[in-house]
Tab-separated table of C-alpha atoms and ligand atoms in Angstrom:
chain	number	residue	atom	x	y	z
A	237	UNK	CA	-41.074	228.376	-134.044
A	238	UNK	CA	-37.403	228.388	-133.317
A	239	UNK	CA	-36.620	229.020	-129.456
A	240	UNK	CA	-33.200	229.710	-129.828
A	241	UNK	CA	-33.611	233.178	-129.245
A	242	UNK	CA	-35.857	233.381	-126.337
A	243	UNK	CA	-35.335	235.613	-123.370
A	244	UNK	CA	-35.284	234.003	-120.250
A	245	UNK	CA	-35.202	236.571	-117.892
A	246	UNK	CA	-38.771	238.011	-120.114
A	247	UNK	CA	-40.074	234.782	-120.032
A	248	UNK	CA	-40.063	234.752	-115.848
A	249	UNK	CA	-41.354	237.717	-115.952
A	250	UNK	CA	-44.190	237.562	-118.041
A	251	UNK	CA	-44.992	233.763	-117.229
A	252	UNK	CA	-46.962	234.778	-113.959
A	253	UNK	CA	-48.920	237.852	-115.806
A	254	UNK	CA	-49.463	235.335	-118.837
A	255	UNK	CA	-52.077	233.282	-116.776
A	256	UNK	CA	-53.598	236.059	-115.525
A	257	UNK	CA	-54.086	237.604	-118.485
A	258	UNK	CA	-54.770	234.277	-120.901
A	259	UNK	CA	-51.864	234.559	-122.709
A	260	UNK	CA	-52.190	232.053	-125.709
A	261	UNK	CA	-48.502	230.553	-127.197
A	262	UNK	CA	-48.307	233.242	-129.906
A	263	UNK	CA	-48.978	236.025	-127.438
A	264	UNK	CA	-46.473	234.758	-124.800
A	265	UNK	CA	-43.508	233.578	-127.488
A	266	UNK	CA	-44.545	237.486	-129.172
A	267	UNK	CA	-43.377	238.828	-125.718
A	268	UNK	CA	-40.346	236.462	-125.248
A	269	UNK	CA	-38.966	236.371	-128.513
A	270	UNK	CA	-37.045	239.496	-130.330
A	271	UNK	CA	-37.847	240.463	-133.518
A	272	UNK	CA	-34.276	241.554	-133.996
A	273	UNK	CA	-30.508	240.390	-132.275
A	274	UNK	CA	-27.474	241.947	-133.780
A	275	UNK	CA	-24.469	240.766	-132.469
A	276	UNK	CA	-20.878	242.036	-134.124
A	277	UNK	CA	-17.871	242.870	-133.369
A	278	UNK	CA	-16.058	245.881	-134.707
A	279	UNK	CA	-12.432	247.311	-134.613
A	280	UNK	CA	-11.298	250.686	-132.852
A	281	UNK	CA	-8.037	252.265	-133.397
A	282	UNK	CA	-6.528	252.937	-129.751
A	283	UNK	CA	-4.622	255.867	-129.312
A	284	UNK	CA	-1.893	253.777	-129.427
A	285	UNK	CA	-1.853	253.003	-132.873
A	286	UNK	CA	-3.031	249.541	-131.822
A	287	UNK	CA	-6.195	247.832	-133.430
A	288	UNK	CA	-8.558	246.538	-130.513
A	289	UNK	CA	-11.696	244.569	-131.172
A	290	UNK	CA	-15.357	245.388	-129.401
A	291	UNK	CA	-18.433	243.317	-129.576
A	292	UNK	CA	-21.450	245.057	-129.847
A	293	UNK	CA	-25.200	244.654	-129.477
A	294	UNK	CA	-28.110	246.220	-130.775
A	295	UNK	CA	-31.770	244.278	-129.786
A	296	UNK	CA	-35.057	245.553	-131.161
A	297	UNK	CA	-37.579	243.659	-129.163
A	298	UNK	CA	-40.941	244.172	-130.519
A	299	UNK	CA	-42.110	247.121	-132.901
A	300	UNK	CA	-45.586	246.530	-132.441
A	301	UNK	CA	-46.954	250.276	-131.378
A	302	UNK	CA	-43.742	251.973	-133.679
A	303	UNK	CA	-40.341	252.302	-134.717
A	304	UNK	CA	-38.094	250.726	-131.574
A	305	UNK	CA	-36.785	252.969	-128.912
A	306	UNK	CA	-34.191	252.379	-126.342
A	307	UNK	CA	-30.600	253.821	-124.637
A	308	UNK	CA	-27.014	252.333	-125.810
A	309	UNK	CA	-24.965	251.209	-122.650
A	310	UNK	CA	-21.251	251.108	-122.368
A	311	UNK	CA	-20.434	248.698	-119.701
A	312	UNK	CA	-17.849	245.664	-119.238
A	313	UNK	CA	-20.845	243.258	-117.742
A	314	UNK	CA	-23.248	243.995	-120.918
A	315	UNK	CA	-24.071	240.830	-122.638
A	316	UNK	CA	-26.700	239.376	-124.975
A	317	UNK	CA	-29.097	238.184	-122.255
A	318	UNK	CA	-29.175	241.541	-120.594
A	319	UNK	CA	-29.692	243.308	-123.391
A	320	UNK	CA	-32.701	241.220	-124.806
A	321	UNK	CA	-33.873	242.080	-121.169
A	322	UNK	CA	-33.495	245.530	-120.553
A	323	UNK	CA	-35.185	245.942	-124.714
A	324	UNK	CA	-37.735	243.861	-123.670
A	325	UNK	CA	-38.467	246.596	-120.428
A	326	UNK	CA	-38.192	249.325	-123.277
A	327	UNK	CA	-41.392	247.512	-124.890
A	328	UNK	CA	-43.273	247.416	-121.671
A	329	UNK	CA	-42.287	250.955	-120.852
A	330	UNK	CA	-43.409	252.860	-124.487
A	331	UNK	CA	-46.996	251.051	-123.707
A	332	UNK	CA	-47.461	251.851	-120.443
A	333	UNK	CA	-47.231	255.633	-121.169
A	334	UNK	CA	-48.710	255.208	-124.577
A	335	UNK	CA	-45.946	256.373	-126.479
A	336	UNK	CA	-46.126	255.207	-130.751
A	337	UNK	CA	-42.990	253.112	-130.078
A	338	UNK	CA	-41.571	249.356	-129.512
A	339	UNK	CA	-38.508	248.899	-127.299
A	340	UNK	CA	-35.115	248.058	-128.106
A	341	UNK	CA	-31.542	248.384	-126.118
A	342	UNK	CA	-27.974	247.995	-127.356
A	343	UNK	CA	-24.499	248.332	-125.613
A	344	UNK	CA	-20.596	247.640	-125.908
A	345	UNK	CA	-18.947	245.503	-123.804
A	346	UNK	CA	-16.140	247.571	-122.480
A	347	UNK	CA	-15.287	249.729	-119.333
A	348	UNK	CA	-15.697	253.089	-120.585
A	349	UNK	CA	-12.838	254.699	-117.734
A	350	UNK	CA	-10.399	252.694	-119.080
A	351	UNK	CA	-10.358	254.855	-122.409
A	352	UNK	CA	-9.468	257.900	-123.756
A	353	UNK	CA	-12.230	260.254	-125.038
A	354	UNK	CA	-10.787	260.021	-128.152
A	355	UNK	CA	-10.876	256.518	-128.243
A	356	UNK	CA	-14.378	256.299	-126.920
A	357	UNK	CA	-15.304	259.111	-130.093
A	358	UNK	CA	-13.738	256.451	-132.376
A	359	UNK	CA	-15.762	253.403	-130.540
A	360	UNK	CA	-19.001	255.040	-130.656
A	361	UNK	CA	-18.683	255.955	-134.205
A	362	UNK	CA	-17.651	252.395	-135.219
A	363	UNK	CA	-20.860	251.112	-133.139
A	364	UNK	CA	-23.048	253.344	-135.372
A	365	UNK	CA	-21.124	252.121	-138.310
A	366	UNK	CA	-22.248	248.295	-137.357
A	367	UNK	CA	-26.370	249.455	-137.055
A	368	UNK	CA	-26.637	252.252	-139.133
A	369	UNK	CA	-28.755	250.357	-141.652
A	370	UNK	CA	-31.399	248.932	-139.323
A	371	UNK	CA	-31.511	252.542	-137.384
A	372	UNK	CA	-33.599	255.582	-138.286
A	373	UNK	CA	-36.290	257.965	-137.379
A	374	UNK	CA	-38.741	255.426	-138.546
A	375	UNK	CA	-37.067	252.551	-138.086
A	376	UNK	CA	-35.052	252.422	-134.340
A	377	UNK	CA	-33.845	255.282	-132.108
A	378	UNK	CA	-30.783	255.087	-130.019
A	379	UNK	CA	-30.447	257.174	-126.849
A	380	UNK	CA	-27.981	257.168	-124.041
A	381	UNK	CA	-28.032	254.853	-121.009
A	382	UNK	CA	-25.466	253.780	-118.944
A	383	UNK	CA	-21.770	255.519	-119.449
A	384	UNK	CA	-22.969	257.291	-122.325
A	385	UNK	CA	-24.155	260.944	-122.561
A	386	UNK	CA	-25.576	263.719	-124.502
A	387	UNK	CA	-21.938	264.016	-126.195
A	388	UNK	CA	-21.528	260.393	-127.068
A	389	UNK	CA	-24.731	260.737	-128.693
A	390	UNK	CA	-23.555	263.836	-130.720
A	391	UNK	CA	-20.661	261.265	-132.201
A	392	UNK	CA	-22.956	259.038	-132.895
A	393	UNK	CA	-25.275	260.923	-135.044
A	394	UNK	CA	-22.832	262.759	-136.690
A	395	UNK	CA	-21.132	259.453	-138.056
A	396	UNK	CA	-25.078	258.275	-138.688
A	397	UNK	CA	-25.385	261.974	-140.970
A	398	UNK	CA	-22.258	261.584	-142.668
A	399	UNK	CA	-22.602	257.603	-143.657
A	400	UNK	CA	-25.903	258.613	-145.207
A	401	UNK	CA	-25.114	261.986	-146.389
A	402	UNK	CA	-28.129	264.151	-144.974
A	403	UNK	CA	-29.251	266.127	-142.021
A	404	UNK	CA	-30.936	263.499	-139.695
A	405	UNK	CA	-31.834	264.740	-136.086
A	406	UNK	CA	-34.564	262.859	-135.248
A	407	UNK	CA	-32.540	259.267	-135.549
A	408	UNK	CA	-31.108	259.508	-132.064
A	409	UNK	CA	-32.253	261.081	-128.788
A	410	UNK	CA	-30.609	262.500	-125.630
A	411	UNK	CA	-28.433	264.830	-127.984
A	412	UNK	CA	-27.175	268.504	-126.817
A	413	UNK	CA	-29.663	271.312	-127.026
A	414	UNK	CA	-27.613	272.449	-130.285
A	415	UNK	CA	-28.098	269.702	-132.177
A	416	UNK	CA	-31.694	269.439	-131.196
A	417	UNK	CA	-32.089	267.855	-127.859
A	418	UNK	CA	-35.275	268.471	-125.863
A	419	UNK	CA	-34.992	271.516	-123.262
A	420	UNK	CA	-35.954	269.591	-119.647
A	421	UNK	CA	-34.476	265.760	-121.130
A	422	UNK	CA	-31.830	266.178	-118.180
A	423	UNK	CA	-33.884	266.400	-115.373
A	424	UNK	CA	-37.132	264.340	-117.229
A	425	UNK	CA	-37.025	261.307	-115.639
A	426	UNK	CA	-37.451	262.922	-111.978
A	427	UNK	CA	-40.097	265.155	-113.018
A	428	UNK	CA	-42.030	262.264	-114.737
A	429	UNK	CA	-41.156	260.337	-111.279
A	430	UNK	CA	-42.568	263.325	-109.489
A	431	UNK	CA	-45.608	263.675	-110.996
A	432	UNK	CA	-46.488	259.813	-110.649
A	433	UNK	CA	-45.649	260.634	-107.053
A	434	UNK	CA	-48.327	263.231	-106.707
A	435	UNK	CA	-50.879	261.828	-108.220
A	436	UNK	CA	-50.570	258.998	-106.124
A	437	UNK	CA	-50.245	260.205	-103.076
A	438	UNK	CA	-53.394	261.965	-103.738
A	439	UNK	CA	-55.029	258.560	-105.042
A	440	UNK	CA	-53.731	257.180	-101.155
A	441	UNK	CA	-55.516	260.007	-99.700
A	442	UNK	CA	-52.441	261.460	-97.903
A	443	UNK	CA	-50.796	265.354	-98.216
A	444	UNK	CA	-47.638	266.136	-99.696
A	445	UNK	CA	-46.753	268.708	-96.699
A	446	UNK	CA	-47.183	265.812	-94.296
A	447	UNK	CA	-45.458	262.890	-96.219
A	448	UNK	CA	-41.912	261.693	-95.368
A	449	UNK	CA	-39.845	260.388	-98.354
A	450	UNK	CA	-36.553	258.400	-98.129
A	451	UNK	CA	-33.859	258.742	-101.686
A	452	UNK	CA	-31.214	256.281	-101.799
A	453	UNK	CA	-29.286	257.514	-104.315
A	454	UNK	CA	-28.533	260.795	-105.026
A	455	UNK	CA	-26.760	260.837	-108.875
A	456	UNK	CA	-28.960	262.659	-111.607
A	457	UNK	CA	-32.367	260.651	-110.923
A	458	UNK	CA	-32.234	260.484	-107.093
A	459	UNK	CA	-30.992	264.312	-106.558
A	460	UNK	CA	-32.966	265.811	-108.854
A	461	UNK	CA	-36.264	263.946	-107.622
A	462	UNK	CA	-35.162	264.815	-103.910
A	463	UNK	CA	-34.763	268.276	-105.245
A	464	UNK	CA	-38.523	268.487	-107.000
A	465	UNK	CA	-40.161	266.952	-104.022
A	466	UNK	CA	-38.938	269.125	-101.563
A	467	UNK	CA	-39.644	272.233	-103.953
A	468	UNK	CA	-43.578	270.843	-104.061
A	469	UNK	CA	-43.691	270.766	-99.892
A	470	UNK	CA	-42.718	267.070	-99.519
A	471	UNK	CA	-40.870	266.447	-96.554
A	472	UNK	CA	-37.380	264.268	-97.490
A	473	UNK	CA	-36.012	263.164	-94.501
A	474	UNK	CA	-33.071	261.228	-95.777
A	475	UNK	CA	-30.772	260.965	-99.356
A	476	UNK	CA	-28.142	258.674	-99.714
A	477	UNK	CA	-25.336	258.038	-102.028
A	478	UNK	CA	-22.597	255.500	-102.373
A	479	UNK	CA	-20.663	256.544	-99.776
A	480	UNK	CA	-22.817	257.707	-97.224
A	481	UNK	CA	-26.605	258.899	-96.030
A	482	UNK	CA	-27.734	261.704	-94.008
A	483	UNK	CA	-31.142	261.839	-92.189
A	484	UNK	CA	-33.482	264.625	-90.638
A	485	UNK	CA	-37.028	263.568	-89.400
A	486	UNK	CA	-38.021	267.074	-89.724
A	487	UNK	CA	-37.275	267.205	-93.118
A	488	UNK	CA	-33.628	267.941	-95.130
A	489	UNK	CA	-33.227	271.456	-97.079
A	490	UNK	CA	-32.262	269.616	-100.424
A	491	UNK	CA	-31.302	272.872	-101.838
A	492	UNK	CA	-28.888	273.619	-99.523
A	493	UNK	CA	-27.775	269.677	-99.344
A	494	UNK	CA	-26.888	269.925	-102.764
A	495	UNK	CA	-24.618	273.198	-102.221
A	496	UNK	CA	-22.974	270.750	-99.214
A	497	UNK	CA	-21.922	268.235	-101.930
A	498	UNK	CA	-20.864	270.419	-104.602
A	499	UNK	CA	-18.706	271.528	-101.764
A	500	UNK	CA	-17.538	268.938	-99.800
A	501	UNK	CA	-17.729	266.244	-102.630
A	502	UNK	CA	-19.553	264.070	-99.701
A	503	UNK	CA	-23.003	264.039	-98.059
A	504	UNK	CA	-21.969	263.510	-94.554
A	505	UNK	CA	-21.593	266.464	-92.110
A	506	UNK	CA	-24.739	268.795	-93.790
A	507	UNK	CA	-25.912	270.454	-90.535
A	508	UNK	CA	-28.695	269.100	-88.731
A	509	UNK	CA	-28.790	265.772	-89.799
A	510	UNK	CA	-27.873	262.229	-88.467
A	511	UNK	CA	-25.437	260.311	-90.593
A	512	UNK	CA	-27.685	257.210	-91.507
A	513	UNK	CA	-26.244	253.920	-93.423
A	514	UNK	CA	-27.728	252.793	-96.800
A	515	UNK	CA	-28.895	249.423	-95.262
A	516	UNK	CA	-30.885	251.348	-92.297
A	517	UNK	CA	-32.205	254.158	-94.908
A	518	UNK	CA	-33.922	251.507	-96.852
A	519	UNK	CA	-35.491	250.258	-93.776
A	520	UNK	CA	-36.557	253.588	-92.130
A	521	UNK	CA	-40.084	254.261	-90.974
A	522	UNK	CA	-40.927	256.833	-93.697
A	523	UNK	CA	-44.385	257.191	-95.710
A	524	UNK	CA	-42.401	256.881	-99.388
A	525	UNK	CA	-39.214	255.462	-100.753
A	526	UNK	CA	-37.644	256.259	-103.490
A	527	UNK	CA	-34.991	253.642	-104.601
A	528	UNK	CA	-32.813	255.784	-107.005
A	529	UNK	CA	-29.365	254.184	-107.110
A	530	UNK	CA	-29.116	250.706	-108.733
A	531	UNK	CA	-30.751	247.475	-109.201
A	532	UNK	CA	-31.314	244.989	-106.629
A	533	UNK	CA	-31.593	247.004	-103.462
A	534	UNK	CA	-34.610	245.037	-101.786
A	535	UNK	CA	-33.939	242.066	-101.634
A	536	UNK	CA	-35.708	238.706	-99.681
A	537	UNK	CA	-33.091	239.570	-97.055
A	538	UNK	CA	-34.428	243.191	-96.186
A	539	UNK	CA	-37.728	243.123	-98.175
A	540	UNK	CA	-39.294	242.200	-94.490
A	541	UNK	CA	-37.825	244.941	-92.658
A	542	UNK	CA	-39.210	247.714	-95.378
A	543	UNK	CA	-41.367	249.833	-93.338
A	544	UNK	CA	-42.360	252.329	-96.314
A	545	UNK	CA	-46.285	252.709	-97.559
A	546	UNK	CA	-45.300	253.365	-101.047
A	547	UNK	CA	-42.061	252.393	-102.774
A	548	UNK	CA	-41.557	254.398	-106.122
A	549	UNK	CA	-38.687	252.356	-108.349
A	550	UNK	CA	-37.020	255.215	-109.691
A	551	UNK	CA	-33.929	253.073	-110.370
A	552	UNK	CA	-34.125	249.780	-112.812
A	553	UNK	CA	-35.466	246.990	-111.149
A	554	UNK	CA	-34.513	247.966	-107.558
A	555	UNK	CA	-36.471	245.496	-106.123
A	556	UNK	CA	-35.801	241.597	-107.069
A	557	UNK	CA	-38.551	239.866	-107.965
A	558	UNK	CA	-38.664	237.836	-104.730
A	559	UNK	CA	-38.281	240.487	-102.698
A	560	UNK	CA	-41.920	241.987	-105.012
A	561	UNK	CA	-44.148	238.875	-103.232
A	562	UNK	CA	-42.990	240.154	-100.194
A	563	UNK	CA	-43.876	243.377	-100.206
A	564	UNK	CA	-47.282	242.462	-101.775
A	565	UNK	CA	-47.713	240.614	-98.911
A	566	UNK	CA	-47.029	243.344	-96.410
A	567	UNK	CA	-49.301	245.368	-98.173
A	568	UNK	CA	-46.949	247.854	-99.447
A	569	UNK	CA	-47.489	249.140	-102.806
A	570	UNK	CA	-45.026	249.307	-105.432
A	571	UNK	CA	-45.063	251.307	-108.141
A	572	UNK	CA	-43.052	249.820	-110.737
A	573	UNK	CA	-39.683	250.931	-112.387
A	574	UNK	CA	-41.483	250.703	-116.147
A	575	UNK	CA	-44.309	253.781	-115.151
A	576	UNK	CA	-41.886	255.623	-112.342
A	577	UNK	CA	-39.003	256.433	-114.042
A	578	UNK	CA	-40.838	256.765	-117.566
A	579	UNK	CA	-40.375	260.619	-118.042
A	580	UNK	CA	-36.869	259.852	-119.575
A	581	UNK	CA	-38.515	258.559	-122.808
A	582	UNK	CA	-41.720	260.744	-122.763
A	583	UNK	CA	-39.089	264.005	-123.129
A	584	UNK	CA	-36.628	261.738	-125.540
A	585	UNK	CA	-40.271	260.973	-127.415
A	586	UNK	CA	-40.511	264.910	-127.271
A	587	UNK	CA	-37.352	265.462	-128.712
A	588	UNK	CA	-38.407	263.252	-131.775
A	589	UNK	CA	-41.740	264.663	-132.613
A	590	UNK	CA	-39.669	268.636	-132.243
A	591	UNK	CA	-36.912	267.435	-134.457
A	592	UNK	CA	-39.279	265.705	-137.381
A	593	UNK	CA	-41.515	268.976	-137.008
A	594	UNK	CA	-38.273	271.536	-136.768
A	595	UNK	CA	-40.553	273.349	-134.292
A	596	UNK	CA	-39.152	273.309	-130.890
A	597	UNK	CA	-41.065	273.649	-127.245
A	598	UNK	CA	-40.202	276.163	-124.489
A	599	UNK	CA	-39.296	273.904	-120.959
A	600	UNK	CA	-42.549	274.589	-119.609
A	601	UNK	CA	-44.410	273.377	-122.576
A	602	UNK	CA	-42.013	270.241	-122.261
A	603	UNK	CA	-43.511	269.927	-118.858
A	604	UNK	CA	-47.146	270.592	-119.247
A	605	UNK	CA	-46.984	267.783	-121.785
A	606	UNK	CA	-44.517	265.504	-119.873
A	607	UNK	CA	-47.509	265.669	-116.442
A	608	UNK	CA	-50.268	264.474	-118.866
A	609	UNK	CA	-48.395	261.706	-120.079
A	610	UNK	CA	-47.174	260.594	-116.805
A	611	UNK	CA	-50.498	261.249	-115.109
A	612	UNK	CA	-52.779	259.768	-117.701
A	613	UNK	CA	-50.902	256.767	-117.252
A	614	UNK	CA	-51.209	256.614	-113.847
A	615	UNK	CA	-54.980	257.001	-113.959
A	616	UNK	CA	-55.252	254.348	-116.469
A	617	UNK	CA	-53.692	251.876	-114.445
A	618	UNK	CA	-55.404	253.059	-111.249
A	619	UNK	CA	-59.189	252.090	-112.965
A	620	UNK	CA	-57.369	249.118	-114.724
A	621	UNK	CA	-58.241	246.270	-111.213
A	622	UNK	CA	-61.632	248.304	-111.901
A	623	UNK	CA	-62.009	247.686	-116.096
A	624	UNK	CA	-60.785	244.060	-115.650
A	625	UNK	CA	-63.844	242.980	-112.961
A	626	UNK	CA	-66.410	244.384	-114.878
A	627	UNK	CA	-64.953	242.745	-118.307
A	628	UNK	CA	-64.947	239.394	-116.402
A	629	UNK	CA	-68.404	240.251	-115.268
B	792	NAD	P1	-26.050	258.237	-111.471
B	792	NAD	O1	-24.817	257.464	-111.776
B	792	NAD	O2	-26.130	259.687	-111.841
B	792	NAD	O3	-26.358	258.166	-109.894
B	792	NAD	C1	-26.339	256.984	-109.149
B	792	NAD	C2	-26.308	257.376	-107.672
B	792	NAD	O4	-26.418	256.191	-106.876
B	792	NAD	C3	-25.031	258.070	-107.224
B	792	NAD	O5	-25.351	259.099	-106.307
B	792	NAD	C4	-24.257	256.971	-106.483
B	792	NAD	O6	-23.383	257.491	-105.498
B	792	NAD	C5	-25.424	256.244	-105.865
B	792	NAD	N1	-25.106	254.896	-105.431
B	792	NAD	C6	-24.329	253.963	-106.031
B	792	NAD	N2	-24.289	252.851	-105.276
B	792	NAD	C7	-25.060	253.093	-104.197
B	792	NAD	C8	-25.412	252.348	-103.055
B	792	NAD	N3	-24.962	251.111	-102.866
B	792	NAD	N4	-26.237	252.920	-102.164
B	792	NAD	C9	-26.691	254.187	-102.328
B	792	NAD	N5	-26.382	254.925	-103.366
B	792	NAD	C10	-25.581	254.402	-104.292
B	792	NAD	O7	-27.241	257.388	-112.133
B	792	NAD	P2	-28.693	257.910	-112.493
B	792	NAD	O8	-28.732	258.377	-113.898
B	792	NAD	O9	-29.175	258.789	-111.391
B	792	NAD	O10	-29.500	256.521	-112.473
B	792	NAD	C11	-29.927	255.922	-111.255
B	792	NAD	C12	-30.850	254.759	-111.588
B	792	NAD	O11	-31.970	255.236	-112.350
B	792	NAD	C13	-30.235	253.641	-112.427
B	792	NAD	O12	-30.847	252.427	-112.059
B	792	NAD	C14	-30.660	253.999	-113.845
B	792	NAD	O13	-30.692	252.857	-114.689
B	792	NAD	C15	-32.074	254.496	-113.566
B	792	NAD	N6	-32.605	255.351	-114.624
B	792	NAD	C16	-31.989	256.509	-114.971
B	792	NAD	C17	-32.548	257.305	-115.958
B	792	NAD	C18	-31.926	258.628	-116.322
B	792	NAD	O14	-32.570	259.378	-117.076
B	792	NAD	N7	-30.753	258.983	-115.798
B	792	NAD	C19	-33.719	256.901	-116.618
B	792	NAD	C20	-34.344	255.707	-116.240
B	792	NAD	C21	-33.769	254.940	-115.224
């Protein structure tokens, strides 16, 4: 078999689970390998009547369990590597909440500020123009991810409907309500991070009213999961975002917080609470943390000082992976980035199944379903320690 294509950064990861599990060669290069790289480069017209050349990347990992699901990033640091990565996450993530689909991830190597919107219309159009022959409902389904949105997907799928001349919906996910998004997608991933929560801290034995949670981060995933937990009774004693953090051991209002920032366009200040730095937020004394920012938080510099009982990766790998056999070691248990902050796809799985039905869910059917996905999965890989000793049995 030809190597050329491997992905390290899979590879790493899966090499420990492989012996574990008994991996044989086929299984491990099956997990290493992509089915399918596209690399191009394409042409945008800048609003300067200059031609400007993008390279673009589209990965579709493994379509094992289904047509091949993952977000399109814009970012200047995306590259092939990262890509085969983050696709290969998408893979883990559709089977670990049992959704019919493989993983995939694509993105444009650009900074998306630097642009016009017209410009990016143009760019995301001529993206779609590169893959929209190895797209499709059945086939692989964009969504957005990094720097892209609900409207960039709009561009996309109407250049997808016009290149093959028909009314397509279900091809890409994450679009506006109008054009047949989901009703809840916006807020998904901290609900399905929320209910993982729960069940869990039920599993530990321990109350909602009486647990302390820390959020670093406090853009759509972090606020919005602050927001839910402290709605349920969960006590959040400290949020954080890139410029500053604000702590209350008796708990934070996140409601009113929220009206604060909208305000002040800052955390710092909200009444009653201590300003707190990012560094000493990860470290605080609190019964949950919920890294919701960006990856590589805990580190093997910090890891030690983490004084949390549960960690819930909300963000994308938060936590580096030698920074993981630490906390294993302390006995703190981590509940990993590809069940926590699943809810995104569940909902963008939704929106698929509405839009190839044309029969569309009020938000609290969205939600009913979204808990028994995220909580099914959550059970299954509580009684997994449990199925694997009596199999080896
Ligand atoms: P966002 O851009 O809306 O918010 C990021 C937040 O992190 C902002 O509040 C920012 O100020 C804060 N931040 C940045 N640097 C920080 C630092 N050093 N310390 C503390 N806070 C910092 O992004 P988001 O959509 O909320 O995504 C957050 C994470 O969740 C990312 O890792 C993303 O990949 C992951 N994620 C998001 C979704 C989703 O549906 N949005 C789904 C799955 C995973």
């Amino acid at each position: 078999m030809e190597k050329d294509n491997v992905c390290i950064n899979c590879y790493n990861q899966i090499d420990k689970v492989a012996k574990v599990l008994n991996l044989g060669q086929a299984e491990l290069d099956i997990l290493t390998i992509p089915k399918r790289i596209l690399t191009f480069s394409f042409p945008v017209k800048l609003d300067s009547g200059d031609i400007r050349y993008f390279t673009g990347y589209r990965v579709q990992f493994n379509d094992a369990r289904g047509p091949t699901k993952g977000g399109i990033r814009f970012h200047p640091e995306v590259n092939l590597e990262e890509i085969k990565t983050l696709a290969f996450l998408m893979t883990l993530k559709c089977a670990v909440v049992n959704l019919p689909y493989g993983g995939a991830k694509g993105g444009i190597m650009v900074e998306p500020k630097r642009f016009s919107q017209e410009e990016l219309e143009r760019m995301s159009r001529g993206y779609i123009r590169e893959i929209n022959n190895f797209i499709g409902a059945d086939i692989d389904i964009p969504a957005p991810d990094v720097n892209t949105d609900a409207k960039i997907m709009a561009w996309m799928l109407d250049e997808y409907e016009k290149l093959k001349g028909r009314h397509a919906p279900a091809t890409i996910t994450g679009k506006p309500i109008a054009l047949g998004g989901s009703k809840a997608r916006n807020f998904s991933t901290s609900m399905g991070g929320a209910y993982v929560l729960h069940e869990l801290v039920d599993i530990f034995d321990m109350k909602p009213r009486k647990t302390a949670v820390a959020v670093q981060g406090f853009g759509n995933v972090g606020m919005n999961i602050a927001r839910i937990l402290n709605e349920w009774g969960y006590k959040v004693v400290a949020v954080s975002d890139s410029k500053s953090g604000i702590y209350n051991k008796n708990g934070l209002n996140i409601k009113d917080v929220i009206q604060h920032k909208d305000k002040t366009g800052k955390l710092s200040k909200f009444k009653g609470s201590k300003e707190i730095s990012n560094e000493a937020l990860l470290e605080l004394k609190t019964d949950v943390l919920v890294p919701a920012a960006l990856e590589d938080q805990i580190t093997k510099k910090n890891a030690d000082n983490t004084k949390a009982k549960l960690i819930l990766e909300m963000a994308n790998r938060p936590i580096t992976p030698e920074a993981d056999d630490i906390l294993l070691d302390k006995n703190i248990f981590v509940m990993p980035d590809i069940l926590a902050n699943a809810g995104g796809v569940v909902v963008s799985y939704f929106e698929w199944v509405q839009n190839s039905m044309n029969f569309y869910w009020s938000e609290k059917e969205v939600l009913e379903r979204l808990k028994t996905y995220m909580t099914d999965a959550v059970k299954e890989l509580s009684n997994e320690p449990e199925r694997r000793s009596s199999k080896a049995s």
